[in-house]
Amino acid sequence: MIHKFVKLLSFYYLCPQIQEVMEKSFVYGVAVTDYNFTGREEETRRLKLNFENGINSILISPRRWGKTSLVDHVCRQLERSEIITVRMDIFGCKSEYDFYNVLAAAVLKQTASKVQLWMDEAKDFLARLTPRINIPIDPTSEISVSLGITPETHSPEDVLNMVEIIAKRKDRHIVVCIDEFQQVGEFEDTKSVQAKLRSVWQHQHYTSYCLFGSKRHVMSKIFLDRSMPFYQFGDLMWLQKIPTSDWTEYIVSHFESAGRYISEQMVSKICETVDHYPSYVQHLASIVLNHTRQGETATEELLPLAIKELISTNEALYMQQIEPLSGYQMNLLRAIVSGIHTGYNEKKVRTLFDLGSPSNLVRLRDALVERDLIYSEMRQLYLTDPVFALWFRQRFL
């Protein structure tokens, strides 16, 4: 069975593939490639140095701020180096052993430049399994590997040490990049699971980790709480907004490539409208581009129409987000959108927005933070999503 597994993987990875790459003017909702990647020079430099020096990295930011794109960008820069990068997304993992299965499969798939070699190294690990492999007809589609790891076949240490064993025998450094790492914080008995991961990972010399996620309150609990196992595990990076200056050259040049034009002032308005939120900047710029005729310059009169289209595109998602909210929770959102970011315990604020008792406010805040609708910064509350804020203001104020 193992030899068949090797043969299939050898065919999949060694057969020539021709991929047609189409460059789009603006890309949103997915990780972007080099053509659609802009800014982040300092973050790229810092993360690349961490990868090269075996330093663990933690990235935290709101959803769709470009964490995955940044990590992919750095990984591509290291493709011709001696460093092997393994990328994985654990958003679908609901339990500890879900995570181990995804981790093991990702490592085996992405360290396969010398298929027979790494399979020789991993054969003891796989000997206790009946691996299943699904190779799609389309060679550009991703291979699917199912290992069926259970507590009966492998201990956590077996799985967690596998990547270090492969890296050591290859005499290559491996960086394991794990997206949506906040899922680990949702596992049953999460503190115990985190302790297992840290106890193994902290002693590895050929492997380092890049852990990133979008739920700031969960990621903060995992990495900033002194009582948690991952406290001070690595270099913690809070992604900041991409400044207008970086967006300006990018958007202007992409308009010109599409045979259209846009002023720096118009770019600034696009960025300000969506609070420099990377995915929304790309989306709004794309809408403006689509409404600008060939050879013409985008005018400010287009912006209200583009904003309306942007809000409309996301309205179903926003309705879904507010549907389960209580009246008090909606009232707290109204207060924040109205510009009230602190002082909720004051009687006049509680009365004006019908927020209930001071003790109720803590529950309201925590519930909305848990739903990732708001976040707290310097003891002030803000909506996480700037376009949701625009939509909410239109609908409920």
Tab-separated table of C-alpha atoms in Angstrom:
chain	number	residue	atom	x	y	z
A	1	MET	CA	0.000	0.000	0.000
A	2	ILE	CA	2.830	2.400	0.876
A	3	HIS	CA	4.605	1.773	-2.460
A	4	LYS	CA	1.357	2.458	-4.349
A	5	PHE	CA	0.979	5.670	-2.379
A	6	VAL	CA	4.519	6.683	-3.375
A	7	LYS	CA	3.908	5.886	-7.046
A	8	LEU	CA	0.744	7.969	-7.178
A	9	LEU	CA	2.385	10.916	-5.480
A	10	SER	CA	5.444	10.643	-7.707
A	11	PHE	CA	3.259	10.846	-10.808
A	12	TYR	CA	1.269	13.765	-9.460
A	13	TYR	CA	4.235	15.870	-8.417
A	14	LEU	CA	6.670	15.063	-11.206
A	15	CYS	CA	4.366	15.310	-14.228
A	16	PRO	CA	4.689	18.604	-16.146
A	17	GLN	CA	1.881	21.079	-15.606
A	18	ILE	CA	0.968	24.054	-17.765
A	19	GLN	CA	-0.930	26.745	-15.934
A	20	GLU	CA	-2.348	29.829	-17.570
A	21	VAL	CA	-1.971	32.792	-15.261
A	22	MET	CA	-4.388	35.640	-15.795
A	23	GLU	CA	-3.662	38.926	-14.074
A	24	LYS	CA	-6.731	40.777	-12.843
A	25	SER	CA	-6.679	44.483	-12.108
A	26	PHE	CA	-7.939	44.042	-8.544
A	27	VAL	CA	-8.466	40.925	-6.468
A	28	TYR	CA	-10.450	40.615	-3.223
A	29	GLY	CA	-11.815	37.826	-1.047
A	30	VAL	CA	-8.838	35.529	-1.741
A	31	ALA	CA	-5.094	35.606	-1.184
A	32	VAL	CA	-3.428	37.830	-3.765
A	33	THR	CA	-0.383	37.145	-5.941
A	34	ASP	CA	2.613	39.393	-6.564
A	35	TYR	CA	0.833	41.465	-9.219
A	36	ASN	CA	-1.994	42.253	-6.797
A	37	PHE	CA	0.178	42.502	-3.689
A	38	THR	CA	1.141	45.952	-2.473
A	39	GLY	CA	2.754	47.514	0.582
A	40	ARG	CA	3.870	45.448	3.574
A	41	GLU	CA	7.583	46.043	2.830
A	42	GLU	CA	8.578	46.123	6.505
A	43	GLU	CA	6.362	43.186	7.444
A	44	THR	CA	7.769	41.198	4.494
A	45	ARG	CA	11.343	41.944	5.532
A	46	ARG	CA	10.707	41.048	9.161
A	47	LEU	CA	8.812	37.832	8.428
A	48	LYS	CA	11.391	36.700	5.857
A	49	LEU	CA	14.176	37.192	8.400
A	50	ASN	CA	12.211	35.161	10.939
A	51	PHE	CA	11.794	32.320	8.453
A	52	GLU	CA	15.487	32.406	7.552
A	53	ASN	CA	16.622	32.466	11.180
A	54	GLY	CA	14.223	29.844	12.526
A	55	ILE	CA	12.245	32.281	14.672
A	56	ASN	CA	8.598	31.463	15.372
A	57	SER	CA	6.185	34.155	14.147
A	58	ILE	CA	2.649	35.084	15.191
A	59	LEU	CA	0.500	37.334	12.962
A	60	ILE	CA	-2.718	38.893	14.226
A	61	SER	CA	-5.105	41.182	12.359
A	62	PRO	CA	-8.782	41.430	11.399
A	63	ARG	CA	-10.126	39.078	8.763
A	64	ARG	CA	-9.264	39.945	5.147
A	65	TRP	CA	-6.367	42.228	6.093
A	66	GLY	CA	-3.910	40.221	4.023
A	67	LYS	CA	-2.222	37.851	6.495
A	68	THR	CA	-2.441	34.893	4.123
A	69	SER	CA	-1.241	37.020	1.207
A	70	LEU	CA	1.722	38.251	3.253
A	71	VAL	CA	2.736	34.735	4.294
A	72	ASP	CA	2.350	33.454	0.715
A	73	HIS	CA	4.393	36.422	-0.530
A	74	VAL	CA	7.274	35.557	1.806
A	75	CYS	CA	7.039	31.847	0.999
A	76	ARG	CA	7.334	32.581	-2.718
A	77	GLN	CA	10.468	34.630	-2.066
A	78	LEU	CA	12.021	31.578	-0.391
A	79	GLU	CA	11.118	29.024	-3.071
A	80	ARG	CA	14.678	28.830	-4.413
A	81	SER	CA	16.285	28.779	-0.976
A	82	GLU	CA	17.189	25.892	1.306
A	83	ILE	CA	14.084	26.573	3.380
A	84	ILE	CA	10.995	24.426	2.840
A	85	THR	CA	7.674	26.112	3.638
A	86	VAL	CA	4.538	24.154	4.476
A	87	ARG	CA	1.236	26.056	4.295
A	88	MET	CA	-2.035	24.861	5.780
A	89	ASP	CA	-5.443	26.182	6.843
A	90	ILE	CA	-7.128	24.652	9.894
A	91	PHE	CA	-10.405	26.567	9.741
A	92	GLY	CA	-12.319	23.288	9.340
A	93	CYS	CA	-10.626	21.579	12.287
A	94	LYS	CA	-13.031	21.006	15.165
A	95	SER	CA	-10.906	18.772	17.393
A	96	GLU	CA	-7.360	17.963	18.375
A	97	TYR	CA	-7.060	14.967	16.058
A	98	ASP	CA	-8.639	16.882	13.166
A	99	PHE	CA	-5.648	19.175	13.541
A	100	TYR	CA	-3.126	16.320	13.626
A	101	ASN	CA	-4.570	14.822	10.431
A	102	VAL	CA	-4.426	18.140	8.571
A	103	LEU	CA	-0.917	18.840	9.849
A	104	ALA	CA	0.466	15.428	8.851
A	105	ALA	CA	-1.161	15.493	5.396
A	106	ALA	CA	0.123	19.020	4.707
A	107	VAL	CA	3.658	18.120	5.721
A	108	LEU	CA	3.700	14.955	3.596
A	109	LYS	CA	2.268	16.733	0.527
A	110	GLN	CA	4.454	19.812	0.680
A	111	THR	CA	7.813	18.261	1.451
A	112	ALA	CA	7.541	16.073	-1.636
A	113	SER	CA	10.172	17.519	-3.977
A	114	LYS	CA	12.018	14.210	-3.616
A	115	VAL	CA	9.112	11.847	-3.281
A	116	GLN	CA	10.896	8.560	-2.697
A	117	LEU	CA	13.285	10.123	-0.225
A	118	TRP	CA	10.678	11.575	2.071
A	119	MET	CA	8.484	8.523	1.819
A	120	ASP	CA	11.451	6.441	3.009
A	121	GLU	CA	11.726	8.822	5.915
A	122	ALA	CA	7.993	8.693	6.674
A	123	LYS	CA	7.350	4.997	6.037
A	124	ASP	CA	7.476	4.101	9.734
A	125	PHE	CA	4.866	6.770	10.385
A	126	LEU	CA	2.607	5.603	7.557
A	127	ALA	CA	3.052	1.895	8.203
A	128	ARG	CA	0.383	2.009	10.876
A	129	LEU	CA	-2.106	3.642	8.506
A	130	THR	CA	-4.040	2.913	5.343
A	131	PRO	CA	-3.549	6.225	3.545
A	132	ARG	CA	-6.042	7.306	0.902
A	133	ILE	CA	-5.156	9.607	-1.932
A	134	ASN	CA	-7.494	11.362	-4.361
A	135	ILE	CA	-5.799	12.773	-7.466
A	136	PRO	CA	-8.139	15.067	-9.445
A	137	ILE	CA	-8.241	14.885	-13.240
A	138	ASP	CA	-7.388	18.579	-13.432
A	139	PRO	CA	-3.642	18.776	-12.622
A	140	THR	CA	-4.063	22.324	-11.297
A	141	SER	CA	-6.494	21.107	-8.606
A	142	GLU	CA	-5.206	20.204	-5.193
A	143	ILE	CA	-4.392	16.626	-4.270
A	144	SER	CA	-6.395	15.160	-1.381
A	145	VAL	CA	-4.661	12.954	1.179
A	146	SER	CA	-6.535	11.201	3.989
A	147	LEU	CA	-4.414	9.523	6.652
A	148	GLY	CA	-6.970	8.485	9.268
A	149	ILE	CA	-4.780	9.303	12.263
A	150	THR	CA	-6.441	8.375	15.574
A	151	PRO	CA	-5.327	8.071	19.209
A	152	GLU	CA	-5.037	4.328	18.539
A	153	THR	CA	-2.549	4.763	15.662
A	154	HIS	CA	-0.450	7.715	16.808
A	155	SER	CA	0.224	9.796	19.890
A	156	PRO	CA	0.269	13.591	19.543
A	157	GLU	CA	4.045	13.495	19.901
A	158	ASP	CA	4.308	11.083	16.930
A	159	VAL	CA	2.577	13.573	14.649
A	160	LEU	CA	4.165	16.718	16.031
A	161	ASN	CA	7.688	15.295	15.746
A	162	MET	CA	7.266	14.015	12.192
A	163	VAL	CA	8.114	17.323	10.512
A	164	GLU	CA	11.249	17.713	12.647
A	165	ILE	CA	12.414	14.211	11.722
A	166	ILE	CA	11.915	14.910	8.001
A	167	ALA	CA	13.683	18.275	8.263
A	168	LYS	CA	16.614	16.807	10.196
A	169	ARG	CA	17.182	13.940	7.768
A	170	LYS	CA	17.002	16.324	4.817
A	171	ASP	CA	19.242	18.774	6.650
A	172	ARG	CA	16.778	21.479	5.597
A	173	HIS	CA	14.875	23.978	7.696
A	174	ILE	CA	11.078	23.712	7.465
A	175	VAL	CA	8.686	26.532	8.303
A	176	VAL	CA	5.139	25.375	9.012
A	177	CYS	CA	2.612	28.170	8.345
A	178	ILE	CA	-0.763	27.568	9.994
A	179	ASP	CA	-3.679	29.802	8.990
A	180	GLU	CA	-6.763	30.283	11.230
A	181	PHE	CA	-4.770	29.152	14.255
A	182	GLN	CA	-7.475	30.539	16.527
A	183	GLN	CA	-9.331	27.274	15.894
A	184	VAL	CA	-6.968	25.621	18.385
A	185	GLY	CA	-8.405	27.965	20.999
A	186	GLU	CA	-11.865	26.510	20.307
A	187	PHE	CA	-10.865	22.849	20.850
A	188	GLU	CA	-12.155	20.940	23.848
A	189	ASP	CA	-9.642	21.211	26.700
A	190	THR	CA	-7.735	23.723	24.596
A	191	LYS	CA	-5.166	24.607	27.256
A	192	SER	CA	-4.061	20.974	27.431
A	193	VAL	CA	-3.841	20.752	23.623
A	194	GLN	CA	-1.811	23.957	23.451
A	195	ALA	CA	0.518	22.629	26.146
A	196	LYS	CA	1.174	19.495	24.048
A	197	LEU	CA	1.962	21.568	20.966
A	198	ARG	CA	4.294	23.936	22.772
A	199	SER	CA	6.079	21.195	24.718
A	200	VAL	CA	7.118	19.550	21.424
A	201	TRP	CA	7.584	22.587	19.190
A	202	GLN	CA	9.786	24.547	21.579
A	203	HIS	CA	12.473	21.826	21.461
A	204	GLN	CA	12.632	21.579	17.661
A	205	HIS	CA	15.724	22.995	15.935
A	206	TYR	CA	15.049	22.224	12.260
A	207	THR	CA	11.443	23.422	12.296
A	208	SER	CA	9.843	26.777	13.093
A	209	TYR	CA	6.247	27.940	12.944
A	210	CYS	CA	4.257	30.869	11.591
A	211	LEU	CA	0.881	30.975	13.314
A	212	PHE	CA	-1.765	33.441	12.219
A	213	GLY	CA	-5.470	34.034	12.669
A	214	SER	CA	-8.270	36.560	12.402
A	215	LYS	CA	-10.193	36.382	15.672
A	216	ARG	CA	-8.177	38.872	17.631
A	217	HIS	CA	-9.705	38.117	21.005
A	218	VAL	CA	-8.979	34.380	20.685
A	219	MET	CA	-5.475	34.921	19.284
A	220	SER	CA	-4.778	37.428	22.048
A	221	LYS	CA	-5.913	34.914	24.655
A	222	ILE	CA	-3.628	32.237	23.183
A	223	PHE	CA	-0.484	34.365	22.825
A	224	LEU	CA	-0.776	37.292	25.267
A	225	ASP	CA	-2.200	35.624	28.369
A	226	ARG	CA	0.644	34.786	30.774
A	227	SER	CA	-1.240	31.720	31.989
A	228	MET	CA	-1.440	30.140	28.525
A	229	PRO	CA	1.180	27.757	27.069
A	230	PHE	CA	1.898	29.847	23.960
A	231	TYR	CA	2.739	33.011	25.892
A	232	GLN	CA	5.903	34.545	24.348
A	233	PHE	CA	6.198	31.697	21.835
A	234	GLY	CA	7.656	33.901	19.094
A	235	ASP	CA	7.802	37.249	17.344
A	236	LEU	CA	4.320	38.764	17.594
A	237	MET	CA	3.304	40.944	14.635
A	238	TRP	CA	0.117	43.046	14.653
A	239	LEU	CA	-0.601	43.937	11.034
A	240	GLN	CA	-1.373	47.612	10.548
A	241	LYS	CA	-3.384	49.312	7.829
A	242	ILE	CA	-1.682	49.764	4.467
A	243	PRO	CA	-1.174	53.547	4.093
A	244	THR	CA	-2.678	55.575	1.277
A	245	SER	CA	0.774	56.245	-0.183
A	246	ASP	CA	1.242	52.523	-0.890
A	247	TRP	CA	-2.249	52.177	-2.358
A	248	THR	CA	-1.855	55.229	-4.611
A	249	GLU	CA	0.868	53.946	-6.919
A	250	TYR	CA	-0.730	50.491	-6.980
A	251	ILE	CA	-4.245	51.641	-7.930
A	252	VAL	CA	-3.097	54.317	-10.397
A	253	SER	CA	-0.842	51.845	-12.235
A	254	HIS	CA	-3.540	49.153	-12.360
A	255	PHE	CA	-6.032	51.627	-13.807
A	256	GLU	CA	-3.475	52.579	-16.455
A	257	SER	CA	-2.854	48.917	-17.284
A	258	ALA	CA	-6.589	48.594	-17.903
A	259	GLY	CA	-6.607	51.651	-20.161
A	260	ARG	CA	-8.250	53.948	-17.631
A	261	TYR	CA	-7.106	56.688	-15.263
A	262	ILE	CA	-7.690	57.765	-11.690
A	263	SER	CA	-6.447	60.724	-9.645
A	264	GLU	CA	-4.487	60.432	-6.417
A	265	GLN	CA	-7.293	62.342	-4.692
A	266	MET	CA	-9.819	59.741	-5.841
A	267	VAL	CA	-7.576	56.925	-4.573
A	268	SER	CA	-7.405	58.678	-1.206
A	269	LYS	CA	-11.210	58.849	-1.042
A	270	ILE	CA	-11.485	55.122	-1.838
A	271	CYS	CA	-9.067	54.295	0.982
A	272	GLU	CA	-10.764	56.612	3.479
A	273	THR	CA	-14.232	55.295	2.647
A	274	VAL	CA	-13.316	51.727	3.681
A	275	ASP	CA	-10.837	52.754	6.398
A	276	HIS	CA	-7.890	51.297	4.417
A	277	TYR	CA	-9.306	47.784	4.843
A	278	PRO	CA	-7.229	45.905	2.195
A	279	SER	CA	-9.893	43.601	0.791
A	280	TYR	CA	-12.428	46.435	0.577
A	281	VAL	CA	-9.921	48.835	-1.011
A	282	GLN	CA	-9.380	46.287	-3.771
A	283	HIS	CA	-13.128	45.627	-4.105
A	284	LEU	CA	-14.147	49.294	-4.211
A	285	ALA	CA	-11.335	50.134	-6.649
A	286	SER	CA	-12.534	47.277	-8.860
A	287	ILE	CA	-16.092	48.629	-8.899
A	288	VAL	CA	-14.885	52.140	-9.745
A	289	LEU	CA	-12.732	50.690	-12.538
A	290	ASN	CA	-15.697	48.793	-13.966
A	291	HIS	CA	-17.772	51.984	-14.071
A	292	THR	CA	-15.004	53.995	-15.769
A	293	ARG	CA	-15.049	53.951	-19.553
A	294	GLN	CA	-12.008	52.965	-21.582
A	295	GLY	CA	-9.599	55.877	-21.949
A	296	GLU	CA	-11.434	58.034	-19.402
A	297	THR	CA	-10.668	59.155	-15.836
A	298	ALA	CA	-12.661	57.982	-12.809
A	299	THR	CA	-14.677	60.864	-11.370
A	300	GLU	CA	-15.810	61.475	-7.802
A	301	GLU	CA	-19.424	61.233	-9.001
A	302	LEU	CA	-18.833	57.484	-9.420
A	303	LEU	CA	-17.956	56.943	-5.763
A	304	PRO	CA	-21.487	56.992	-4.221
A	305	LEU	CA	-22.651	54.515	-6.858
A	306	ALA	CA	-19.624	52.279	-6.214
A	307	ILE	CA	-20.148	52.401	-2.439
A	308	LYS	CA	-23.811	51.461	-2.884
A	309	GLU	CA	-22.773	48.493	-5.043
A	310	LEU	CA	-20.142	47.427	-2.503
A	311	ILE	CA	-22.666	47.513	0.331
A	312	SER	CA	-25.270	45.680	-1.737
A	313	THR	CA	-22.788	42.914	-2.568
A	314	ASN	CA	-22.228	42.232	1.127
A	315	GLU	CA	-25.747	42.885	2.445
A	316	ALA	CA	-26.788	39.231	2.691
A	317	LEU	CA	-23.753	38.512	4.872
A	318	TYR	CA	-24.479	41.493	7.112
A	319	MET	CA	-28.119	40.478	7.535
A	320	GLN	CA	-26.963	37.013	8.543
A	321	GLN	CA	-24.597	38.517	11.109
A	322	ILE	CA	-27.218	40.630	12.874
A	323	GLU	CA	-30.072	38.109	12.712
A	324	PRO	CA	-29.230	36.364	16.024
A	325	LEU	CA	-28.507	39.596	17.926
A	326	SER	CA	-30.638	40.738	20.839
A	327	GLY	CA	-32.164	44.202	21.047
A	328	TYR	CA	-29.564	45.304	23.569
A	329	GLN	CA	-26.744	44.053	21.337
A	330	MET	CA	-28.180	46.006	18.404
A	331	ASN	CA	-28.389	49.068	20.626
A	332	LEU	CA	-24.695	48.804	21.527
A	333	LEU	CA	-23.862	48.620	17.820
A	334	ARG	CA	-25.981	51.755	17.276
A	335	ALA	CA	-24.009	53.553	19.967
A	336	ILE	CA	-20.658	52.602	18.432
A	337	VAL	CA	-21.747	53.544	14.889
A	338	SER	CA	-23.005	56.851	16.277
A	339	GLY	CA	-19.451	57.644	17.383
A	340	ILE	CA	-19.702	56.617	21.029
A	341	HIS	CA	-16.609	54.496	21.672
A	342	THR	CA	-16.327	54.747	25.457
A	343	GLY	CA	-18.274	55.885	28.524
A	344	TYR	CA	-21.067	53.321	28.144
A	345	ASN	CA	-21.530	53.164	31.904
A	346	GLU	CA	-22.590	56.792	31.999
A	347	LYS	CA	-26.303	57.067	32.711
A	348	LYS	CA	-27.026	59.464	29.828
A	349	VAL	CA	-25.394	57.078	27.304
A	350	ARG	CA	-27.186	54.015	28.717
A	351	THR	CA	-30.483	55.878	28.636
A	352	LEU	CA	-30.000	57.374	25.164
A	353	PHE	CA	-29.233	53.992	23.578
A	354	ASP	CA	-31.209	51.758	25.975
A	355	LEU	CA	-28.224	49.642	27.019
A	356	GLY	CA	-29.616	48.348	30.281
A	357	SER	CA	-27.653	48.096	33.526
A	358	PRO	CA	-23.854	48.552	33.808
A	359	SER	CA	-23.473	44.821	34.521
A	360	ASN	CA	-25.372	44.075	31.307
A	361	LEU	CA	-22.837	46.069	29.288
A	362	VAL	CA	-20.048	43.576	30.001
A	363	ARG	CA	-22.161	40.740	28.603
A	364	LEU	CA	-23.130	42.808	25.560
A	365	ARG	CA	-19.521	43.696	24.802
A	366	ASP	CA	-18.242	40.138	25.270
A	367	ALA	CA	-21.000	38.683	23.074
A	368	LEU	CA	-20.256	41.070	20.201
A	369	VAL	CA	-16.498	40.560	20.538
A	370	GLU	CA	-17.056	36.795	20.409
A	371	ARG	CA	-19.014	37.228	17.168
A	372	ASP	CA	-16.118	39.312	15.816
A	373	LEU	CA	-18.468	42.246	15.158
A	374	ILE	CA	-16.557	44.635	17.433
A	375	TYR	CA	-13.114	44.885	18.971
A	376	SER	CA	-11.629	46.746	21.910
A	377	GLU	CA	-8.611	49.009	21.560
A	378	MET	CA	-7.297	51.267	24.339
A	379	ARG	CA	-10.547	50.580	26.246
A	380	GLN	CA	-12.627	51.879	23.349
A	381	LEU	CA	-14.991	49.835	21.175
A	382	TYR	CA	-15.064	49.865	17.376
A	383	LEU	CA	-16.833	47.895	14.659
A	384	THR	CA	-14.524	45.359	13.057
A	385	ASP	CA	-15.819	45.776	9.511
A	386	PRO	CA	-15.951	49.345	8.076
A	387	VAL	CA	-18.390	48.472	5.271
A	388	PHE	CA	-20.665	46.723	7.757
A	389	ALA	CA	-20.574	50.030	9.668
A	390	LEU	CA	-21.651	51.930	6.531
A	391	TRP	CA	-24.481	49.478	5.929
A	392	PHE	CA	-25.570	49.510	9.575
A	393	ARG	CA	-25.647	53.321	9.627
A	394	GLN	CA	-27.868	53.380	6.553
A	395	ARG	CA	-30.267	50.733	7.850
A	396	PHE	CA	-30.545	51.386	11.580
A	397	LEU	CA	-29.693	55.021	12.337
